[in-house]
Tab-separated table of C-alpha atoms in Angstrom:
chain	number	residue	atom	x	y	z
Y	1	UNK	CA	41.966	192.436	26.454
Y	2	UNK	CA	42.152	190.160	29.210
Y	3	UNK	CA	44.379	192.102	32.105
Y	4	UNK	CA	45.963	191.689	35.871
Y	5	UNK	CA	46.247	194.183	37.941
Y	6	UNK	CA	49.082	194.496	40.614
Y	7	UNK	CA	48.868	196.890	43.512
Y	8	UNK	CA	51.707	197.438	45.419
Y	9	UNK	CA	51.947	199.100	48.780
Y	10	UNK	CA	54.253	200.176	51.541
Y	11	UNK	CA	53.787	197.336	54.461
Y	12	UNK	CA	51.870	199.246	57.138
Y	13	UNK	CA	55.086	199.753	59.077
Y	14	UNK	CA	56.793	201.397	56.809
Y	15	UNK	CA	56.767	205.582	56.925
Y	16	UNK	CA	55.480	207.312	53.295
Y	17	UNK	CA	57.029	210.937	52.738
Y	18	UNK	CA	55.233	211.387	50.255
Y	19	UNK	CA	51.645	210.395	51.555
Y	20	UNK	CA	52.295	212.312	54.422
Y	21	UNK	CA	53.580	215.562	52.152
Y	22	UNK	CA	49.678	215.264	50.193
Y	23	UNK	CA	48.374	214.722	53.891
Y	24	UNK	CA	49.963	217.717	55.193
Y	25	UNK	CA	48.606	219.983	52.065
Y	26	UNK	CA	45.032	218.885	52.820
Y	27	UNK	CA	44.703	221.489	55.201
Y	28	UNK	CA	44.903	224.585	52.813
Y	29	UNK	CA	41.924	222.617	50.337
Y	30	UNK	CA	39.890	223.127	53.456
Y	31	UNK	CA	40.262	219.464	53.700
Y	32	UNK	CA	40.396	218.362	57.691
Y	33	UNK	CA	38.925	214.763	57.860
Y	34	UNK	CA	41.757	212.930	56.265
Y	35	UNK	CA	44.289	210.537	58.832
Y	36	UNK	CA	46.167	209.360	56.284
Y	37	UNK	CA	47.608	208.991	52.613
Y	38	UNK	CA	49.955	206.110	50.737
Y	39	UNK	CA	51.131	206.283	47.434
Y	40	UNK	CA	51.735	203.213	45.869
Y	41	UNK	CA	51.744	201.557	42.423
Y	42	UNK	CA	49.201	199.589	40.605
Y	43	UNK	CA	50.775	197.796	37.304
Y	44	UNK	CA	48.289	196.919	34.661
Y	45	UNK	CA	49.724	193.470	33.128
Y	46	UNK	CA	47.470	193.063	29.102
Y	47	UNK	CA	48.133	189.231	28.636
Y	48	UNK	CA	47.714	187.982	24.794
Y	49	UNK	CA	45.324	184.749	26.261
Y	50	UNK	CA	44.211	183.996	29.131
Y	51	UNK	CA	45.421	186.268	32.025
Y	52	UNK	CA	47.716	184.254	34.163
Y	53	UNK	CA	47.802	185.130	38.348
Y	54	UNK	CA	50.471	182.797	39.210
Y	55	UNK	CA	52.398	184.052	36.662
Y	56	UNK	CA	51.517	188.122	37.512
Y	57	UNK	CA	52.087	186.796	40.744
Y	58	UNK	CA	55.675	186.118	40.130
Y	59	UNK	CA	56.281	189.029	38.121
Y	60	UNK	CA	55.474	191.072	40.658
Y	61	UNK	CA	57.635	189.194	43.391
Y	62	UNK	CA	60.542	189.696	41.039
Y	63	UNK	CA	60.120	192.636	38.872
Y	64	UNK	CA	57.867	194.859	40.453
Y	65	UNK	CA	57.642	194.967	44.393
Y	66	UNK	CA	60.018	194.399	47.137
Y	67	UNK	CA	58.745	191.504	49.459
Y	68	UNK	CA	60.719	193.268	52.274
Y	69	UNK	CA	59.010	196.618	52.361
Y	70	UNK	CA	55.938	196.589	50.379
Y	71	UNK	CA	52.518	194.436	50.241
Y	72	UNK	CA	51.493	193.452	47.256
Y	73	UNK	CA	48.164	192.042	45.612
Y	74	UNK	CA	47.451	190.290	42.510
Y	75	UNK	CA	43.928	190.249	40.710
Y	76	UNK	CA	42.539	189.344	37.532
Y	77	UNK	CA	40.589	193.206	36.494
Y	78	UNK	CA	36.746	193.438	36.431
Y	79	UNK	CA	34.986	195.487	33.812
Y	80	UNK	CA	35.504	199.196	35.087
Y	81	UNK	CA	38.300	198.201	36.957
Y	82	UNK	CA	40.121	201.179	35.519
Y	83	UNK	CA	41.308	204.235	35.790
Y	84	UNK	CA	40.043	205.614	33.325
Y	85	UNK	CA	36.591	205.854	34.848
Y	86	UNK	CA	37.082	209.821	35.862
Y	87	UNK	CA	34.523	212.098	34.275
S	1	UNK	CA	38.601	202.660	58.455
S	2	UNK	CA	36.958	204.319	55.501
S	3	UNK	CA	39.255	204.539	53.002
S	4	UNK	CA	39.264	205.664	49.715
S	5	UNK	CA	41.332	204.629	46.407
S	6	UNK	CA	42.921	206.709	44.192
S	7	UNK	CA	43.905	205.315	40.709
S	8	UNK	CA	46.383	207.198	38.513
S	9	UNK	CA	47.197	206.087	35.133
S	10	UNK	CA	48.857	207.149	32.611
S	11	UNK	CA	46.608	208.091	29.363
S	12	UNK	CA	46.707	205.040	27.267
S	13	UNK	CA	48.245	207.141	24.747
S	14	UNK	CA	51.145	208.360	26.845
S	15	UNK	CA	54.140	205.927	26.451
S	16	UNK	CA	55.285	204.551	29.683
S	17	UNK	CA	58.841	203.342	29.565
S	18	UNK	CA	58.991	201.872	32.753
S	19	UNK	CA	56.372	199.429	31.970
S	20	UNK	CA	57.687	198.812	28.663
S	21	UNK	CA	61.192	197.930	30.820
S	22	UNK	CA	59.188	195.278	33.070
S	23	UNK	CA	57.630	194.255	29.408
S	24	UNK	CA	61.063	193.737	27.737
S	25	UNK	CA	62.199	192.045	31.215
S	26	UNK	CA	59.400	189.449	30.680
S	27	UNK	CA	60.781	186.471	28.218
S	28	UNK	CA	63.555	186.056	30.520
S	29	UNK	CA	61.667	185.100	33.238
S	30	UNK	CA	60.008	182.621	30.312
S	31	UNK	CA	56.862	184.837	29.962
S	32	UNK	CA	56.486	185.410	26.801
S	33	UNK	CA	52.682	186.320	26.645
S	34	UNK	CA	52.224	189.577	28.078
S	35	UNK	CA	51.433	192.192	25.650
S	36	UNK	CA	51.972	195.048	27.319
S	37	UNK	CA	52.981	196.382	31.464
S	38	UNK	CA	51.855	200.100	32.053
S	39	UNK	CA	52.541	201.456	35.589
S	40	UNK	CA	50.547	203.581	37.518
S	41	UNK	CA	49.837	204.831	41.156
S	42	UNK	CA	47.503	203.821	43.688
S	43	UNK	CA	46.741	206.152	46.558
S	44	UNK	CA	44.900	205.257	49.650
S	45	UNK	CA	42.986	208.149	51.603
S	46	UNK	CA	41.204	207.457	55.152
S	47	UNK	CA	38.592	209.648	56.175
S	48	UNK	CA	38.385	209.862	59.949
S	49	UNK	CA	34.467	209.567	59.090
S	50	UNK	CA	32.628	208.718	56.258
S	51	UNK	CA	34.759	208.703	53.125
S	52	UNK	CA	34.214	211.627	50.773
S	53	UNK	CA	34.219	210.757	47.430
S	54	UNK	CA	33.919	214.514	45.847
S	55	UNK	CA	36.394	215.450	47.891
S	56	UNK	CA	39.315	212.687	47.411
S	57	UNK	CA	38.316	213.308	43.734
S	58	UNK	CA	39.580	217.252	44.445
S	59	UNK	CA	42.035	215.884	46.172
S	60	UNK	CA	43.138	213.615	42.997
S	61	UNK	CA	42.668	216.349	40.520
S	62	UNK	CA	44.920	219.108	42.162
S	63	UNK	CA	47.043	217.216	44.341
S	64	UNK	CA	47.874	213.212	43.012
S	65	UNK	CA	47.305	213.240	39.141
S	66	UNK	CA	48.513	215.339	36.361
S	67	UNK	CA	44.689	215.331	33.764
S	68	UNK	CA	46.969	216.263	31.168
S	69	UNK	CA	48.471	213.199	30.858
S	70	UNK	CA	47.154	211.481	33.123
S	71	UNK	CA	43.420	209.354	33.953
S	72	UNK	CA	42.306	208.736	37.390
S	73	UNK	CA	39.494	206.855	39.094
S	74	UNK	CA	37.975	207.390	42.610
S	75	UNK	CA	36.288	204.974	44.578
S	76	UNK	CA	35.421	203.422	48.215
S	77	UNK	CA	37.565	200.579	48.634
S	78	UNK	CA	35.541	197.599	49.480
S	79	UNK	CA	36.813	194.895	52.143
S	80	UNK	CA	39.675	193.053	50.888
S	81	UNK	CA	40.460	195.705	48.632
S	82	UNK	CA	44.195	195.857	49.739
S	83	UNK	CA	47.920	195.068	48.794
S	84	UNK	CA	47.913	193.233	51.825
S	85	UNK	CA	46.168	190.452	50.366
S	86	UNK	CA	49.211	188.346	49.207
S	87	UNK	CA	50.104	185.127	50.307
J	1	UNK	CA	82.883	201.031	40.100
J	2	UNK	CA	81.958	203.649	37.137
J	3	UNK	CA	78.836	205.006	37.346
J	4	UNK	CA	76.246	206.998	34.702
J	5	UNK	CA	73.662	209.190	36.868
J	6	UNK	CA	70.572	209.495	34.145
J	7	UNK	CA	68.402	212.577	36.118
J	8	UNK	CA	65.069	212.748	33.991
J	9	UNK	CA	62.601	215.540	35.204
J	10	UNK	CA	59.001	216.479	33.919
J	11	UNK	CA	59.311	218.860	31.121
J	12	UNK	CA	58.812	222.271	32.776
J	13	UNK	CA	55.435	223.421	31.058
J	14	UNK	CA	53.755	219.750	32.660
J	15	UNK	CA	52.879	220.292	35.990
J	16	UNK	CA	53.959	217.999	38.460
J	17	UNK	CA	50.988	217.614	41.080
J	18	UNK	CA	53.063	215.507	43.573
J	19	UNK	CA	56.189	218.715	43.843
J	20	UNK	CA	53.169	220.948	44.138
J	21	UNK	CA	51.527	218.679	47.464
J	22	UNK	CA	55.156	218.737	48.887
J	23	UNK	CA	55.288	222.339	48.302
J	24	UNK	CA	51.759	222.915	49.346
J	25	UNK	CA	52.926	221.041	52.536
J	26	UNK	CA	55.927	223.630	53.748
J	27	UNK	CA	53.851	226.298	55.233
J	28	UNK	CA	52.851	224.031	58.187
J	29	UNK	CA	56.612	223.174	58.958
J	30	UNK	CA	57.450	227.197	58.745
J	31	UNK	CA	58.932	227.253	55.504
J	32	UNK	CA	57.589	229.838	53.305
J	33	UNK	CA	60.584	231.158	50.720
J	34	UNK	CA	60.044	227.504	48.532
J	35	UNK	CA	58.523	228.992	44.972
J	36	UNK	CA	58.677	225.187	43.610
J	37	UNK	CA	58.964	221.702	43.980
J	38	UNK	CA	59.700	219.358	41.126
J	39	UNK	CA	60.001	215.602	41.550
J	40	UNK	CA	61.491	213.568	38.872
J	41	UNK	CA	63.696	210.293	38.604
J	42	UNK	CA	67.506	209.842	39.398
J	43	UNK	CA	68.497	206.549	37.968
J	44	UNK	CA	72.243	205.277	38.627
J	45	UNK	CA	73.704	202.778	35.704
J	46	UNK	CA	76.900	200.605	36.849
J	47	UNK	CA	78.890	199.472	33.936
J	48	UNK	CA	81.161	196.420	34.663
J	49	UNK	CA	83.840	198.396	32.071
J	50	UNK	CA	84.390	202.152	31.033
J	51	UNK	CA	80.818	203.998	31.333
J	52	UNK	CA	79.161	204.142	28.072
J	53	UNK	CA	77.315	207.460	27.975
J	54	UNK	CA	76.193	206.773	24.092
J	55	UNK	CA	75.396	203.383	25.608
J	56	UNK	CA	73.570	204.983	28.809
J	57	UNK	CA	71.726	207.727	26.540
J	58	UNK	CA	69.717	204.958	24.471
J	59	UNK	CA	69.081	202.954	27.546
J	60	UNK	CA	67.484	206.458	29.184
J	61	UNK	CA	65.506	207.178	25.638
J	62	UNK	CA	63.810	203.229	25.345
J	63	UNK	CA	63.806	202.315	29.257
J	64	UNK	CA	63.757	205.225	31.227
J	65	UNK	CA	62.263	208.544	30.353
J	66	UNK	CA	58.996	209.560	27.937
J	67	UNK	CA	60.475	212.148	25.605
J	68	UNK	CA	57.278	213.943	25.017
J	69	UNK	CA	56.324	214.936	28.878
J	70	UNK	CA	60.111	214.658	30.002
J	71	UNK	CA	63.983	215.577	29.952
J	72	UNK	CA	66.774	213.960	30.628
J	73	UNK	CA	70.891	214.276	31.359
J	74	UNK	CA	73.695	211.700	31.058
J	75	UNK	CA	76.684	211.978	32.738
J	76	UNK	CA	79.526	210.147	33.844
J	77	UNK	CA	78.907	210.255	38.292
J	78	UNK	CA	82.191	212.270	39.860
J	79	UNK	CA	83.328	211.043	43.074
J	80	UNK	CA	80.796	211.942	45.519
J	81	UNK	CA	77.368	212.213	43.470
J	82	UNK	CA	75.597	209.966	45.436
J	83	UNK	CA	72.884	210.049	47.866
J	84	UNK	CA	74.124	208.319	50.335
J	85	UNK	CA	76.170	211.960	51.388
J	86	UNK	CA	73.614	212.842	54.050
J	87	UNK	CA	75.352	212.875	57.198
N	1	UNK	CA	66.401	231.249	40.053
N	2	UNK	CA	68.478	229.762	43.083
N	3	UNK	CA	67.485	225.784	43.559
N	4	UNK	CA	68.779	223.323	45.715
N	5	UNK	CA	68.390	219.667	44.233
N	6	UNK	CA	67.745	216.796	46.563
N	7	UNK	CA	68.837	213.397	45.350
N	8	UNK	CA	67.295	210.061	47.013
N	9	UNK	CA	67.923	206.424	46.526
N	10	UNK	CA	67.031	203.389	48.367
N	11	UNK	CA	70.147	202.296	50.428
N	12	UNK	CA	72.231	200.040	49.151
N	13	UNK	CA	70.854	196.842	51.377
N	14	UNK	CA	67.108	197.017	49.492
N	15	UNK	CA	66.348	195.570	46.418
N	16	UNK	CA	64.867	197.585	43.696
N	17	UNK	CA	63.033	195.431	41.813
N	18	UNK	CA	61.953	198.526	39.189
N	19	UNK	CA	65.812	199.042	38.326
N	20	UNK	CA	66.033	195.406	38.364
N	21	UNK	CA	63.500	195.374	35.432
N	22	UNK	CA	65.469	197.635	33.398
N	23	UNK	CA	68.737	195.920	33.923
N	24	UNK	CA	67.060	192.970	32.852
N	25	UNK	CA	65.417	194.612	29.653
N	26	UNK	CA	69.217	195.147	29.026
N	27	UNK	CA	70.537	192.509	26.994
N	28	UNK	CA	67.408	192.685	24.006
N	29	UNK	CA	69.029	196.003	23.345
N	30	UNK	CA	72.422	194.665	22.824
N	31	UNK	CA	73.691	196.232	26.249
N	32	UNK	CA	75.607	193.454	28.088
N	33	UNK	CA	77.972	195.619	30.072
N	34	UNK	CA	75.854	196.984	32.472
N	35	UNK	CA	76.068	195.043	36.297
N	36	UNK	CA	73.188	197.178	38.224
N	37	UNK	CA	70.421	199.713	37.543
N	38	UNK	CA	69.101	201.605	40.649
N	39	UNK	CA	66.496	203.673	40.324
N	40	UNK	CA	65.381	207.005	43.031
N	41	UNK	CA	63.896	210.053	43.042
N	42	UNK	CA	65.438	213.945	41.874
N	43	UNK	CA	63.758	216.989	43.868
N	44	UNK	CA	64.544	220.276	42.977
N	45	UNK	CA	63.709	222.550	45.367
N	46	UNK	CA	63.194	226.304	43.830
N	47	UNK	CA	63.824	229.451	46.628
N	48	UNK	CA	62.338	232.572	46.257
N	49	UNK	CA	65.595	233.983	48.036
N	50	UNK	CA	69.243	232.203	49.053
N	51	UNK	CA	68.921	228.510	48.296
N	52	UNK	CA	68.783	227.521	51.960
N	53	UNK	CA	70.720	223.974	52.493
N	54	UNK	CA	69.156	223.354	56.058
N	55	UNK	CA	65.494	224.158	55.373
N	56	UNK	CA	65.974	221.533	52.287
N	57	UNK	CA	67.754	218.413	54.970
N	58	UNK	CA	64.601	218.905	56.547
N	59	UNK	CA	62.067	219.085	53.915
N	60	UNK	CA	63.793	216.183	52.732
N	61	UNK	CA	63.597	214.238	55.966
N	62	UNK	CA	60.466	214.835	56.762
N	63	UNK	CA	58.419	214.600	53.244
N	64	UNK	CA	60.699	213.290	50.570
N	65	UNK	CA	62.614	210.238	51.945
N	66	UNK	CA	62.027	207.959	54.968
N	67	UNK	CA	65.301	207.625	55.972
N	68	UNK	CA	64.880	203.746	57.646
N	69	UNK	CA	64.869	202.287	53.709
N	70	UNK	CA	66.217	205.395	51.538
N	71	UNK	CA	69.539	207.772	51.298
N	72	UNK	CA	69.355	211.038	50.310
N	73	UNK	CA	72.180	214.146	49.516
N	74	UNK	CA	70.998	217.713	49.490
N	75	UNK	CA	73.074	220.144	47.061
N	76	UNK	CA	73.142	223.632	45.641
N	77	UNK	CA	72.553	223.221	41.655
N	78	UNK	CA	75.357	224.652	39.968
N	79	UNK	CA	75.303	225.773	36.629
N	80	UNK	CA	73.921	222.781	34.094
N	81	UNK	CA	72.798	220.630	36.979
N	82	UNK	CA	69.508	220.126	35.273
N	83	UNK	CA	67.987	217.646	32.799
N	84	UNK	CA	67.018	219.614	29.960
N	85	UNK	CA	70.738	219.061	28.767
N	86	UNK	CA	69.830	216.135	26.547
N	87	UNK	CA	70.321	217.382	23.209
C-alpha cells in the first residue's frame, strides 16, 4: 500500500520534558554517552492510489503539526521504512 | 552529531483513534483518498560518540515503547533524515 | 463556556514505558517516595450549548481513547479544573 | 494509595492541530455543537507516603511540561478522580 510518512518534531529551540525525563533515566541503564532525547510523532498516511506529498504536506500543516513550535517533514516511505522492523 | 531514531508504532492490529480522528478529518479538507492515518512516535537519541545501536534498542525496549502493543524500529539516521526538512 | 474534561489513562495491567522513564528520572532530582508514574491524555471538549456528556462519551469511545489498552471518564469541568491553575 | 494527578495543556495562544483533527472529525458523527477540542496530557503521580504537592510542581516543571508553550495544575486525587469510571 502506497504510504507517506510525516515526522514531526519540536523546533530545536523548543525545551522537551519528556526527552529530557528518558535522558535523565539513562544513567541507572548504565547508559552515559547519550546528550540528548526528543520525542516526537511520525504519522503513517496509507493513500488508496498514488501517495500524494503535497497533499500529506498539507495535512500535516493543518491537522497534524504546529508550524509555530514543531518541524515537520514529509516523505513518500521506502520498503522497510517501518517500524515494524524490530526483531 | 550521531544520532539515532527511534520508531514507535502502534501494532497494526491495535486501533488507533487518534489517527482514525485525522482520517475522519480528511474529506473536509477535500481528501478523500487516504485509507487510513495511524500515529506513532519518533525519538531522536545523540550519542556523544559513535551511536549505539544495541543500546538505543535497550533503551527503546524498556524506556520509549510498550512491545505489548507496540512495534519499534532502531536505526542511524542518515543526513537529511530530519523534521527539519520542510519548506 | 461549558466544558467536558475526557481523562483517558492506560489500562493499569499495560505498562506505560514513558511514566516509568519519568519515574526512573526522580532519583537524580532527590525524589525518592514516587512508587509510579502514569501518563495518559486529558482532552477538554467546549460545547457552544449545555455539555453533552452522552454526546462527549461517544466522541471519547470513536475519537479519543482505544478501549482495549485504555480507560476513560466524562465529566462535566467545575469551575477551576483547568491547567492553567499553576501559579 | 495516595496520588497526586498533574494535568497539562498547551496554553491557550498555541494551536493544537491534534484536537483540531478531532473537532473536525465532529460533524460525520452527527456532533455539530461542539466549538473546540484541546487535547494535553494526565500524570498521575503515585507516593509511597503523603502525596507531596511541592515535589510534584517540580517534577512537573522540570520533566512533564515546558512551561514557555504548555499550562499545567498539580492536585491531590480525591476519591473517583480516575478514569476507570467509564462504565
Amino acid at each position: 500500500m502506497p504510504r507517506v510518512v510525516v515526522d514531526v518534531m519540536l523546533k530545536p529551540e523548543i525545551l522537551d520534558p519528556q526527552g529530557q525525563a528518558v535522558a535523565n533515566a539513562l544513567p541507572r541503564l548504565g547508559v552515559t554517552d547519550v546528550s540528548s532525547v526528543r520525542i516526537g510523532r511520525r504519522i503513517e498516511i496509507e493513500f488508496t492510489g498514488q501517495p500524494d506529498l503535497d497533499r500529506a504536506r498539507e495535512i500535516a500543516d493543518k491537522l497534524l503539526a504546529n508550524p509555530v513550535i514543531e518541524d515537520f517533514s514529509v516523505r513518500v516511505a521506502e520498503a522497510g521504512d517501518t517500524a515494524e522492523g524490530n526483531p
